[in-house]
Coordinates of C-alpha atoms and ligand atoms in Angstrom, one line a residue:
X1 CA -20.9 109.8 -15.6
X2 CA -20.3 109.3 -19.8
X3 CA -20.9 105.8 -20.7
X4 CA -19.3 104.0 -23.7
X5 CA -21.8 101.9 -25.8
X6 CA -20.8 99.5 -28.7
X7 CA -23.5 99.3 -30.8
X8 CA -23.7 97.2 -33.8
X9 CA -25.5 98.6 -36.7
X10 CA -26.3 97.2 -40.2
X11 CA -27.5 99.0 -43.2
X12 CA -29.8 97.2 -45.4
X13 CA -31.8 98.2 -48.6
X14 CA -31.9 97.9 -52.4
X15 CA -28.7 98.1 -54.6
X16 CA -27.6 101.5 -55.6
X17 CA -30.0 103.1 -52.6
X18 CA -26.9 104.9 -51.5
X19 CA -26.0 102.4 -47.8
X20 CA -22.3 102.3 -49.1
X21 CA -22.2 106.2 -49.9
X22 CA -23.8 107.1 -46.7
X23 CA -20.9 105.3 -44.7
X24 CA -18.6 106.5 -46.8
X25 CA -19.9 110.3 -45.7
X26 CA -20.2 109.7 -42.2
X27 CA -17.0 107.8 -41.6
X28 CA -14.7 109.6 -43.6
X29 CA -16.7 112.5 -45.0
X30 CA -16.2 111.7 -48.4
X31 CA -18.9 111.3 -51.5
X32 CA -17.8 109.9 -55.0
X33 CA -20.0 110.0 -57.9
X34 CA -19.5 106.4 -59.2
X35 CA -19.2 104.6 -55.8
X36 CA -18.4 100.6 -56.6
X37 CA -21.3 98.2 -56.0
X38 CA -20.5 96.1 -52.4
X39 CA -19.5 92.6 -52.9
X40 CA -20.9 90.8 -49.7
X41 CA -20.6 92.9 -47.2
X42 CA -18.2 95.7 -45.6
X43 CA -17.1 96.8 -42.4
X44 CA -16.4 100.2 -40.9
X45 CA -16.4 101.7 -37.2
X46 CA -17.0 105.4 -36.2
X47 CA -17.6 106.9 -32.8
X48 CA -20.1 109.7 -32.3
X49 CA -20.5 111.7 -28.6
X50 CA -24.0 112.2 -27.6
X51 CA -24.9 114.2 -24.4
X52 CA -24.6 111.2 -22.1
X53 CA -22.6 108.8 -24.0
X54 CA -19.9 108.1 -26.4
X55 CA -21.1 105.5 -29.0
X56 CA -19.0 103.5 -31.2
X57 CA -20.9 102.2 -34.0
X58 CA -19.5 98.8 -35.7
X59 CA -21.1 99.1 -39.3
X60 CA -22.1 96.6 -41.4
X61 CA -22.6 98.0 -45.1
X62 CA -24.6 94.7 -47.1
X63 CA -24.7 94.4 -50.9
X64 CA -28.3 94.7 -51.3
X65 CA -28.2 92.3 -54.3
X66 CA -30.6 89.5 -54.0
X67 CA -27.9 86.8 -54.2
X68 CA -26.7 87.9 -51.2
X69 CA -30.0 87.6 -49.3
X70 CA -28.9 84.7 -47.6
X71 CA -26.0 86.2 -45.9
X72 CA -28.1 89.2 -44.4
X73 CA -29.1 87.5 -41.1
X74 CA -25.2 87.4 -40.4
X75 CA -25.3 91.0 -40.7
X76 CA -28.4 92.2 -38.7
X77 CA -28.4 89.3 -35.8
X78 CA -27.3 91.0 -32.4
X79 CA -27.5 94.6 -33.9
X80 CA -28.7 97.3 -31.9
X81 CA -29.6 99.2 -35.0
X82 CA -30.4 99.3 -38.6
X83 CA -30.7 101.7 -41.4
X84 CA -32.9 100.9 -44.1
X85 CA -31.9 102.8 -47.4
X86 CA -34.3 103.7 -50.1
X87 CA -33.3 105.6 -53.3
X88 CA -36.2 108.4 -53.3
X89 CA -35.6 109.1 -57.0
X90 CA -36.2 105.3 -58.0
X91 CA -39.1 104.7 -60.8
X92 CA -42.5 103.2 -59.4
X93 CA -41.3 103.0 -55.7
X94 CA -39.1 99.8 -56.4
X95 CA -36.7 100.8 -53.9
X96 CA -38.9 101.8 -51.1
X97 CA -41.2 98.6 -51.7
X98 CA -37.9 96.8 -51.3
X99 CA -37.2 98.8 -47.7
X100 CA -40.5 97.8 -46.7
X101 CA -39.4 94.0 -47.3
X102 CA -36.4 94.7 -45.1
X103 CA -38.1 96.1 -42.3
X104 CA -40.8 93.1 -42.2
X105 CA -37.6 90.8 -42.2
X106 CA -36.5 92.7 -39.2
X107 CA -39.4 92.9 -37.3
X108 CA -39.8 89.1 -38.1
X109 CA -36.3 88.4 -36.2
X110 CA -37.1 90.4 -33.2
X111 CA -40.3 88.3 -32.6
X112 CA -39.5 85.0 -30.7
X113 CA -40.9 82.8 -33.4
X114 CA -38.5 83.6 -35.6
X115 CA -35.0 83.5 -33.8
X116 CA -34.9 83.0 -30.2
X117 CA -33.7 85.9 -27.9
X118 CA -30.5 86.8 -27.9
X119 CA -30.1 86.6 -31.3
X120 CA -33.2 88.6 -32.4
X121 CA -33.4 92.4 -31.1
X122 CA -37.2 93.1 -30.4
X123 CA -35.9 96.6 -29.4
X124 CA -33.8 97.3 -32.4
X125 CA -33.2 100.9 -33.3
X126 CA -34.8 101.3 -36.8
X127 CA -33.9 104.3 -39.2
X128 CA -35.5 104.4 -42.6
X129 CA -33.6 107.0 -44.9
X130 CA -35.1 108.3 -48.1
X131 CA -31.4 108.9 -50.2
X132 CA -30.6 111.2 -52.9
X133 CA -32.8 114.0 -51.6
X134 CA -30.4 116.2 -53.7
X135 CA -31.9 115.1 -56.9
X136 CA -35.3 116.6 -56.1
X137 CA -36.3 117.0 -59.8
X138 CA -35.7 113.6 -60.7
X139 CA -38.3 112.4 -58.4
X140 CA -41.1 110.3 -59.9
X141 CA -43.9 111.6 -57.3
X142 CA -44.4 115.2 -55.9
X143 CA -41.8 115.6 -52.9
X144 CA -44.7 116.0 -50.2
X145 CA -46.5 112.5 -51.1
X146 CA -43.8 110.6 -51.5
X147 CA -42.4 112.1 -48.1
X148 CA -45.8 111.8 -46.3
X149 CA -45.9 107.9 -47.4
X150 CA -42.4 107.3 -45.8
X151 CA -43.3 109.1 -42.7
X152 CA -46.7 107.6 -42.4
X153 CA -44.9 104.0 -43.1
X154 CA -42.4 104.8 -40.8
X155 CA -44.8 105.7 -37.9
X156 CA -46.2 102.7 -38.4
X157 CA -44.0 100.0 -37.9
X158 CA -41.9 102.1 -35.1
X159 CA -39.0 103.4 -37.5
X160 CA -38.0 107.0 -37.6
X161 CA -37.6 108.8 -41.1
X162 CA -35.2 110.9 -42.6
X163 CA -34.5 112.5 -46.1
X164 CA -30.6 111.8 -46.5
X165 CA -28.0 112.7 -49.0
X166 CA -24.6 111.3 -49.0
X167 CA -23.6 113.8 -51.6
X168 CA -24.7 117.0 -50.0
X169 CA -24.0 115.4 -46.3
X170 CA -27.7 116.6 -45.4
X171 CA -29.2 114.8 -42.6
X172 CA -26.2 112.1 -42.7
X173 CA -24.6 112.8 -39.2
X174 CA -28.2 113.6 -38.0
X175 CA -29.3 110.0 -39.0
X176 CA -26.4 108.6 -36.9
X177 CA -26.7 110.9 -33.9
X178 CA -30.7 110.1 -33.6
X179 CA -30.2 106.6 -33.6
X180 CA -27.4 107.0 -30.7
X181 CA -29.8 109.0 -28.8
X182 CA -33.0 106.5 -29.0
X183 CA -30.1 103.4 -28.1
X184 CA -30.7 101.7 -24.8
X185 CA -28.4 103.0 -21.9
X186 CA -27.5 100.2 -20.0
Ligands
LIG201 P1 -25.6 101.0 -52.3 O1 -25.5 99.7 -53.5 O2 -26.6 101.3 -51.7 O3 -24.5 101.0 -51.4 O4 -25.3 102.3 -53.5 P2 -24.0 103.4 -53.1 O5 -23.6 103.7 -52.3 O6 -23.2 102.3 -54.0 O7 -24.7 104.3 -54.0 C1 -25.0 104.0 -55.8 C2 -24.9 105.3 -56.7 O8 -25.8 106.3 -56.6 C3 -23.6 105.7 -56.5 O9 -23.3 106.1 -58.2 C4 -23.6 107.0 -55.7 O10 -22.6 108.0 -56.1 C5 -24.9 107.7 -56.0 N1 -25.3 107.8 -54.8 C6 -25.2 107.5 -53.3 N2 -26.3 108.7 -52.6 C7 -26.4 109.5 -53.2 C8 -27.1 110.8 -53.3 O11 -26.9 111.3 -51.6 N3 -27.0 111.6 -54.0 C9 -26.6 111.4 -55.2 N4 -26.9 112.5 -56.3 N5 -26.1 110.2 -55.7 C10 -26.0 109.3 -54.8
LIG202 MG1 -22.7 99.4 -51.7

């Protein structure tokens, strides 16, 4: 039969990477050019049907500012999935470097030495989103090189990678759909 799955999902990544815009696109099908900065975190939910299951995502959209960093564990604790977002147009790959730090932190929470289960989740489904794919010309590195870097990084660290655009909606539903497919069926 068709399973109902509730999945806590957290969005992490540098401020301005497009976390809130991805959520707004996924949940409401909208995009705004001047998205307000998130304060603390915001909660959303959206349901998605995949082949064998109906997944209700309980989404925590975090702020990304360093001064809110200490709050982050409240949002990723017990999460079944995470989307780590970076801005592909960001100079000197600072946004990508920040994304890698988040991946490290999530990997640490999944290992028993950091938080004991069931708080940490070693089986968290993690997606890496290279966002603002509509702004190809603004990229600082060539498209192929940066995509390859991210793809290799994702593969080596147990994530899957997609380039997304909250503006054009490219790969937005797809990244949530891919997560839904990978969630453990209990
Ligand atoms: P957050 O801080 O990670 O939540 O980032 P926001 O969602 O607030 O987005 C920061 C800025 O980038 C806003 O002005 C958005 O309109 C813009 N933005 C977000 N996603 C995209 C995208 O895919 N393409 C373009 N061109 N702009 C985007
Ligand atoms: Mg935000």
